[in-house]
Amino acid sequence: MTLRIRKLELLAVTGAGNFGATLSFETGLNIISARNTSGKSTCVMSILYALGLEGMLSPGQQPPLPDAMIRSIMEGDKEYPVVESRVRLEVENLEKKILTVQRRATGTSLERQLVRCTLGPAISEPDSVFPVQDYYVRFKGAAQEEGGFHRFLAEFLGFDLPKVPAHDDTTVPLYLECLMPYFFVDQLTGWRDLKSRMPTYLRVPEMAKRSAEYVLDLDILKRAIQRQKIEQEVARAETAWSRAIGRAKQVLGDCQSLIRGVPEKPTAIWPPSPAPQVLITDGQDWVLLQTAVDSLQGRLDELIGEEIPKAEEVSQQVIEQLGNAEQKLSTQTDKLQAASKDLAAERAHLDSVHKRLHALFEDMRQYQEWKKVQDRGGDIALETANGRCPCCHQSIKDTLLDQNVAPSPMSLEQNIDFIRDQIATFRDMWTDTKEVIEAKEQQVYAISRTIAEINEQIRALRRTLRTDGRLPSIAAVQEHLQVEQRIKKLRRLQDTATEIFQEFEERAKQWIKIQSDLAALAVLGLTDNDELKLSYLQQSFVQQLQKYDFQSFPIDQIGISRETYRPCRGDYDIGLTSASDTIRIIWSYLIGLLEVPREFQTHHVGLLVFDEPRQQGAEKLSFDELLHRAAKTKEFGQQVIFATSEDQEILEGIINDIDCNYRHFDGRILVRIEKEV
Amino acid sequence: MPETSLDDVLDVPFTFRLRPRALPCSMRPGWRLHVLVLILNQCRGARASIEQLHVLNWAIRTDETRQHFLQFLEGKRAPNQVIVRYDPSLSRAIDFAFAEKIVSRQEIKVESVEVTKNTKKSLPYRVILAERGNRLLQQIQEADEAFTVEKAFLNSLGKKVTQEQVSALFTWNPIA
């Protein structure tokens, strides 16, 4: 992960000509020295703006750039309105690939959301031609969608930005904006506590903690993400399981059968005990599918054993059978009516249970919220809410019913428990009734099927009576066929049931795996490697504080919190220190973070931009030690950009023995340029 | 082991204790007073006639009534849907509210003199949110986790509910 700034170019077009500046940066320490209000901060903010990362500061769409880039530019005493302006930034990544981004600072917000990316050093080599791609930024989806600049930039930088756990099993992407506060310190907000600089409007839970974990590439974050992934798998497995049950019910329901004994939730042991069964109904009783198949097979064997009789041989028999069949038809029709009525009654019952549950939930919600209000208390204590009469201050029953006849009501807690019990009971009733309905539905179907079969039988018997007596009995043939078909159907059903059970077995195996993965991650916390990184950071941090002459309290009380990864004093946040010590803490911490990747794998971009704090009356800070320390970045291919208004003589005195890229501006940085660059 | 008969078992002293009874939360005076404050806040000028309070008190009670009332405000209602029920417990709640000094009474000026003079009937009045009620309101508004559904419903009513709308409910006139 590397981001190195090569060149920055500003351009503001006015009616009186063009104004602009081009700044070059190198690996190691870069110092921009200029007086206040000369445009030093403009340069620093332009870097942020060109990268579309000003969202780190606020959700606003206005560029965080001063008037000179947006409204009007001063030249001597004259002021020229800015017609158009833009910034260009040439950056390089770890693979030495160079990218030039260009973004307008004026125009409509749509125009400002466009980032033109040239895949090459467009500022260094203005005459070369490189491919150009347009991206959008500060736009919904800019971090994730194709065409989003931050997705492109993250890829360019080698980031694979994680989605961090959020509320309700969801995840949110850790945006680049959440990482920038570690790499970029602006003048206005940069010198505050790191946590308060986080772009909280992006609604990443525990943003400061998560982003620190990511920048330091701590295992704890990877594990938290892993854990959430597995938890999502658990949820998915649970849904898949109940869907499988639903499918099984549907498939089996089409054949008047149902499955009993499959647990509602995924289970690791399959088959569960007692083993699940497939039952089938004839409209009256439920039997095991296997039993039904066996008995039909028995009947078929019998039929096969008999020779098919001629119609004349069985005419007497057929007449009898016809009578029986008609009798049976009438019984079955009655049964169907009764069963349908039953079903309707059960459905009505389910509906009323559902309504009751709904009302209970509503009452429960009211009670729970009311309890919270009561527990919290408040300035306005109502006597009525505390069981006292507001007029005579005597105790009254906590009810709006007539005080004289009302029974004394339960306490809130008792009542909540009472409702909870009721909800549990009605829930059970609901599940129970639902199962009963499913079974009754199957019975109704089964009776309808029997009726259809009897009708067919009656038709066949009648035809047997009417046909030529020498022909085989149609009724006998018909029965044979019916039994055969039924067996075929039930055998298919058995196959289906086997497949269904196999699916559950498969899912049970997956469940075991998920559960064991989850158990492996049960203990969350810093790993040894995390601890090493944090100790290294702490060492660098404390060492720097010493060098920078930190004074607010003894240095041995200071460390890096293993909870928040930010500087801490004992177990707490640092708290108040003098203004200059606050600055020292930020310097030391951010440079410390920059030094960690020298020993460990991290996600730091190896860049740190400091815009010097406005020093209002605070004691003058010495940059001496800081600049020496920052200059070491060169050895490690890192970069520090330091903008300062320190007195030129003092500054040059400090840096005469430091290897750095120093640029001093006497006047304004933005100056008239001859033609457009 | 000696045999024990049912009589032996029952031959012990009995104590009857009156068990406390479960009650819907909306029948708790404290809860209802809080809701009353929220309702008043939704009425124009934080004041409402008793009639108006009965309507809103009915409307806020269940999912069904809430939906019906919203539909009514949109001008859609089936003849069998919106049947406002007078709730005697509301009158008690209002009495409590007066005593708690969270609401106060505002007499309605009646034009005809006869009514004011020769009847013992109390004058028609409006209930208006008092200073203490306003502070209670603030307290309720600050508690995000409480009265969630009630607040959401009242918010969805949009602009403040007027006496005219309520009269329309009773008289079957279209809302102006």
PDB file of N, CA and C in Angstrom, chain B residues 6-56:
ATOM      1  N   LEU B   6     -58.917 -38.305  50.156  1.00  0.00           N
ATOM      2  CA  LEU B   6     -59.038 -36.940  49.647  1.00  0.00           C
ATOM      3  C   LEU B   6     -59.435 -35.977  50.767  1.00  0.00           C
ATOM      4  N   ASP B   7     -60.307 -36.495  51.665  1.00  0.00           N
ATOM      5  CA  ASP B   7     -60.749 -35.651  52.777  1.00  0.00           C
ATOM      6  C   ASP B   7     -59.586 -35.217  53.655  1.00  0.00           C
ATOM      7  N   ASP B   8     -58.649 -36.185  53.872  1.00  0.00           N
ATOM      8  CA  ASP B   8     -57.487 -35.851  54.692  1.00  0.00           C
ATOM      9  C   ASP B   8     -56.688 -34.716  54.054  1.00  0.00           C
ATOM     10  N   VAL B   9     -56.542 -34.869  52.764  1.00  0.00           N
ATOM     11  CA  VAL B   9     -55.736 -33.883  52.042  1.00  0.00           C
ATOM     12  C   VAL B   9     -56.380 -32.499  52.129  1.00  0.00           C
ATOM     13  N   LEU B  10     -57.688 -32.517  52.032  1.00  0.00           N
ATOM     14  CA  LEU B  10     -58.381 -31.219  52.022  1.00  0.00           C
ATOM     15  C   LEU B  10     -58.580 -30.646  53.420  1.00  0.00           C
ATOM     16  N   ASP B  11     -58.313 -31.455  54.417  1.00  0.00           N
ATOM     17  CA  ASP B  11     -58.585 -31.019  55.779  1.00  0.00           C
ATOM     18  C   ASP B  11     -57.440 -30.178  56.334  1.00  0.00           C
ATOM     19  N   VAL B  12     -57.175 -29.115  55.681  1.00  0.00           N
ATOM     20  CA  VAL B  12     -56.137 -28.185  56.144  1.00  0.00           C
ATOM     21  C   VAL B  12     -56.725 -26.787  56.020  1.00  0.00           C
ATOM     22  N   PRO B  13     -56.169 -25.837  56.792  1.00  0.00           N
ATOM     23  CA  PRO B  13     -56.727 -24.482  56.672  1.00  0.00           C
ATOM     24  C   PRO B  13     -56.442 -23.882  55.279  1.00  0.00           C
ATOM     25  N   PHE B  14     -57.401 -23.197  54.720  1.00  0.00           N
ATOM     26  CA  PHE B  14     -57.244 -22.540  53.417  1.00  0.00           C
ATOM     27  C   PHE B  14     -57.032 -21.049  53.592  1.00  0.00           C
ATOM     28  N   THR B  15     -56.245 -20.471  52.728  1.00  0.00           N
ATOM     29  CA  THR B  15     -56.163 -19.007  52.692  1.00  0.00           C
ATOM     30  C   THR B  15     -56.539 -18.579  51.287  1.00  0.00           C
ATOM     31  N   PHE B  16     -57.435 -17.658  51.169  1.00  0.00           N
ATOM     32  CA  PHE B  16     -57.741 -17.094  49.858  1.00  0.00           C
ATOM     33  C   PHE B  16     -57.062 -15.752  49.744  1.00  0.00           C
ATOM     34  N   ARG B  17     -56.367 -15.579  48.668  1.00  0.00           N
ATOM     35  CA  ARG B  17     -55.685 -14.298  48.493  1.00  0.00           C
ATOM     36  C   ARG B  17     -56.134 -13.702  47.174  1.00  0.00           C
ATOM     37  N   LEU B  18     -56.398 -12.425  47.186  1.00  0.00           N
ATOM     38  CA  LEU B  18     -56.807 -11.773  45.956  1.00  0.00           C
ATOM     39  C   LEU B  18     -55.560 -11.551  45.108  1.00  0.00           C
ATOM     40  N   ARG B  19     -55.548 -12.193  43.969  1.00  0.00           N
ATOM     41  CA  ARG B  19     -54.391 -12.053  43.093  1.00  0.00           C
ATOM     42  C   ARG B  19     -54.501 -10.763  42.298  1.00  0.00           C
ATOM     43  N   PRO B  20     -53.384 -10.094  42.110  1.00  0.00           N
ATOM     44  CA  PRO B  20     -53.460  -8.900  41.259  1.00  0.00           C
ATOM     45  C   PRO B  20     -53.845  -9.294  39.831  1.00  0.00           C
ATOM     46  N   ARG B  21     -54.532  -8.422  39.178  1.00  0.00           N
ATOM     47  CA  ARG B  21     -55.056  -8.725  37.852  1.00  0.00           C
ATOM     48  C   ARG B  21     -54.196  -8.064  36.782  1.00  0.00           C
ATOM     49  N   ALA B  22     -54.066  -8.739  35.649  1.00  0.00           N
ATOM     50  CA  ALA B  22     -53.349  -8.141  34.523  1.00  0.00           C
ATOM     51  C   ALA B  22     -54.208  -7.046  33.904  1.00  0.00           C
ATOM     52  N   LEU B  23     -53.536  -6.084  33.313  1.00  0.00           N
ATOM     53  CA  LEU B  23     -54.239  -4.907  32.816  1.00  0.00           C
ATOM     54  C   LEU B  23     -53.548  -4.465  31.522  1.00  0.00           C
ATOM     55  N   PRO B  24     -54.312  -4.065  30.519  1.00  0.00           N
ATOM     56  CA  PRO B  24     -53.614  -3.542  29.331  1.00  0.00           C
ATOM     57  C   PRO B  24     -52.863  -2.276  29.714  1.00  0.00           C
ATOM     58  N   CYS B  25     -51.721  -2.075  29.095  1.00  0.00           N
ATOM     59  CA  CYS B  25     -50.887  -0.921  29.450  1.00  0.00           C
ATOM     60  C   CYS B  25     -51.657   0.378  29.259  1.00  0.00           C
ATOM     61  N   SER B  26     -52.530   0.385  28.261  1.00  0.00           N
ATOM     62  CA  SER B  26     -53.244   1.639  27.975  1.00  0.00           C
ATOM     63  C   SER B  26     -54.232   1.993  29.088  1.00  0.00           C
ATOM     64  N   MET B  27     -54.434   1.063  30.015  1.00  0.00           N
ATOM     65  CA  MET B  27     -55.307   1.368  31.149  1.00  0.00           C
ATOM     66  C   MET B  27     -54.512   1.860  32.354  1.00  0.00           C
ATOM     67  N   ARG B  28     -53.220   1.996  32.184  1.00  0.00           N
ATOM     68  CA  ARG B  28     -52.401   2.533  33.281  1.00  0.00           C
ATOM     69  C   ARG B  28     -52.459   4.066  33.215  1.00  0.00           C
ATOM     70  N   PRO B  29     -52.818   4.715  34.316  1.00  0.00           N
ATOM     71  CA  PRO B  29     -52.971   6.173  34.281  1.00  0.00           C
ATOM     72  C   PRO B  29     -51.705   6.880  33.784  1.00  0.00           C
ATOM     73  N   GLY B  30     -50.548   6.452  34.269  1.00  0.00           N
ATOM     74  CA  GLY B  30     -49.317   7.139  33.895  1.00  0.00           C
ATOM     75  C   GLY B  30     -49.090   7.086  32.392  1.00  0.00           C
ATOM     76  N   TRP B  31     -49.244   5.896  31.873  1.00  0.00           N
ATOM     77  CA  TRP B  31     -49.037   5.723  30.423  1.00  0.00           C
ATOM     78  C   TRP B  31     -49.978   6.629  29.643  1.00  0.00           C
ATOM     79  N   ARG B  32     -51.241   6.624  30.088  1.00  0.00           N
ATOM     80  CA  ARG B  32     -52.249   7.358  29.333  1.00  0.00           C
ATOM     81  C   ARG B  32     -52.005   8.867  29.418  1.00  0.00           C
ATOM     82  N   LEU B  33     -51.527   9.318  30.561  1.00  0.00           N
ATOM     83  CA  LEU B  33     -51.267  10.750  30.690  1.00  0.00           C
ATOM     84  C   LEU B  33     -50.166  11.178  29.726  1.00  0.00           C
ATOM     85  N   HIS B  34     -49.156  10.334  29.588  1.00  0.00           N
ATOM     86  CA  HIS B  34     -48.081  10.651  28.653  1.00  0.00           C
ATOM     87  C   HIS B  34     -48.630  10.739  27.229  1.00  0.00           C
ATOM     88  N   VAL B  35     -49.485   9.769  26.882  1.00  0.00           N
ATOM     89  CA  VAL B  35     -50.050   9.768  25.539  1.00  0.00           C
ATOM     90  C   VAL B  35     -50.945  10.996  25.340  1.00  0.00           C
ATOM     91  N   LEU B  36     -51.657  11.344  26.399  1.00  0.00           N
ATOM     92  CA  LEU B  36     -52.541  12.510  26.311  1.00  0.00           C
ATOM     93  C   LEU B  36     -51.730  13.763  25.961  1.00  0.00           C
ATOM     94  N   VAL B  37     -50.568  13.877  26.596  1.00  0.00           N
ATOM     95  CA  VAL B  37     -49.703  15.019  26.325  1.00  0.00           C
ATOM     96  C   VAL B  37     -49.265  15.012  24.861  1.00  0.00           C
ATOM     97  N   LEU B  38     -48.896  13.827  24.382  1.00  0.00           N
ATOM     98  CA  LEU B  38     -48.479  13.720  22.979  1.00  0.00           C
ATOM     99  C   LEU B  38     -49.627  14.096  22.046  1.00  0.00           C
ATOM    100  N   ILE B  39     -50.826  13.635  22.381  1.00  0.00           N
ATOM    101  CA  ILE B  39     -51.992  13.917  21.544  1.00  0.00           C
ATOM    102  C   ILE B  39     -52.274  15.412  21.517  1.00  0.00           C
ATOM    103  N   LEU B  40     -52.256  16.020  22.687  1.00  0.00           N
ATOM    104  CA  LEU B  40     -52.541  17.463  22.759  1.00  0.00           C
ATOM    105  C   LEU B  40     -51.561  18.238  21.901  1.00  0.00           C
ATOM    106  N   ASN B  41     -50.321  17.793  21.925  1.00  0.00           N
ATOM    107  CA  ASN B  41     -49.294  18.479  21.155  1.00  0.00           C
ATOM    108  C   ASN B  41     -49.615  18.454  19.659  1.00  0.00           C
ATOM    109  N   GLN B  42     -50.375  17.443  19.238  1.00  0.00           N
ATOM    110  CA  GLN B  42     -50.686  17.319  17.824  1.00  0.00           C
ATOM    111  C   GLN B  42     -51.888  18.192  17.438  1.00  0.00           C
ATOM    112  N   CYS B  43     -52.561  18.738  18.424  1.00  0.00           N
ATOM    113  CA  CYS B  43     -53.737  19.551  18.127  1.00  0.00           C
ATOM    114  C   CYS B  43     -53.336  21.009  17.986  1.00  0.00           C
ATOM    115  N   ARG B  44     -54.074  21.709  17.160  1.00  0.00           N
ATOM    116  CA  ARG B  44     -53.748  23.108  16.898  1.00  0.00           C
ATOM    117  C   ARG B  44     -53.732  23.893  18.216  1.00  0.00           C
ATOM    118  N   GLY B  45     -52.636  24.585  18.456  1.00  0.00           N
ATOM    119  CA  GLY B  45     -52.524  25.406  19.656  1.00  0.00           C
ATOM    120  C   GLY B  45     -52.425  24.583  20.925  1.00  0.00           C
ATOM    121  N   ALA B  46     -52.069  23.312  20.775  1.00  0.00           N
ATOM    122  CA  ALA B  46     -51.957  22.396  21.918  1.00  0.00           C
ATOM    123  C   ALA B  46     -53.223  22.413  22.759  1.00  0.00           C
ATOM    124  N   ARG B  47     -54.368  22.616  22.106  1.00  0.00           N
ATOM    125  CA  ARG B  47     -55.621  22.566  22.862  1.00  0.00           C
ATOM    126  C   ARG B  47     -56.614  21.717  22.076  1.00  0.00           C
ATOM    127  N   ALA B  48     -57.515  21.082  22.797  1.00  0.00           N
ATOM    128  CA  ALA B  48     -58.472  20.214  22.126  1.00  0.00           C
ATOM    129  C   ALA B  48     -59.764  20.154  22.919  1.00  0.00           C
ATOM    130  N   SER B  49     -60.856  19.951  22.200  1.00  0.00           N
ATOM    131  CA  SER B  49     -62.120  19.726  22.885  1.00  0.00           C
ATOM    132  C   SER B  49     -62.151  18.286  23.365  1.00  0.00           C
ATOM    133  N   ILE B  50     -63.068  17.995  24.283  1.00  0.00           N
ATOM    134  CA  ILE B  50     -63.177  16.628  24.796  1.00  0.00           C
ATOM    135  C   ILE B  50     -63.467  15.665  23.647  1.00  0.00           C
ATOM    136  N   GLU B  51     -64.291  16.141  22.729  1.00  0.00           N
ATOM    137  CA  GLU B  51     -64.655  15.343  21.565  1.00  0.00           C
ATOM    138  C   GLU B  51     -63.400  14.967  20.761  1.00  0.00           C
ATOM    139  N   GLN B  52     -62.601  15.984  20.524  1.00  0.00           N
ATOM    140  CA  GLN B  52     -61.368  15.795  19.770  1.00  0.00           C
ATOM    141  C   GLN B  52     -60.455  14.779  20.463  1.00  0.00           C
ATOM    142  N   LEU B  53     -60.380  14.889  21.771  1.00  0.00           N
ATOM    143  CA  LEU B  53     -59.524  13.976  22.525  1.00  0.00           C
ATOM    144  C   LEU B  53     -60.039  12.542  22.418  1.00  0.00           C
ATOM    145  N   HIS B  54     -61.354  12.403  22.457  1.00  0.00           N
ATOM    146  CA  HIS B  54     -61.913  11.058  22.349  1.00  0.00           C
ATOM    147  C   HIS B  54     -61.558  10.435  21.013  1.00  0.00           C
ATOM    148  N   VAL B  55     -61.636  11.253  19.968  1.00  0.00           N
ATOM    149  CA  VAL B  55     -61.335  10.736  18.637  1.00  0.00           C
ATOM    150  C   VAL B  55     -59.876  10.288  18.559  1.00  0.00           C
ATOM    151  N   LEU B  56     -58.970  11.163  19.001  1.00  0.00           N
ATOM    152  CA  LEU B  56     -57.557  10.812  18.884  1.00  0.00           C
ATOM    153  C   LEU B  56     -57.195   9.673  19.827  1.00  0.00           C
TER     154      LEU B  56
END
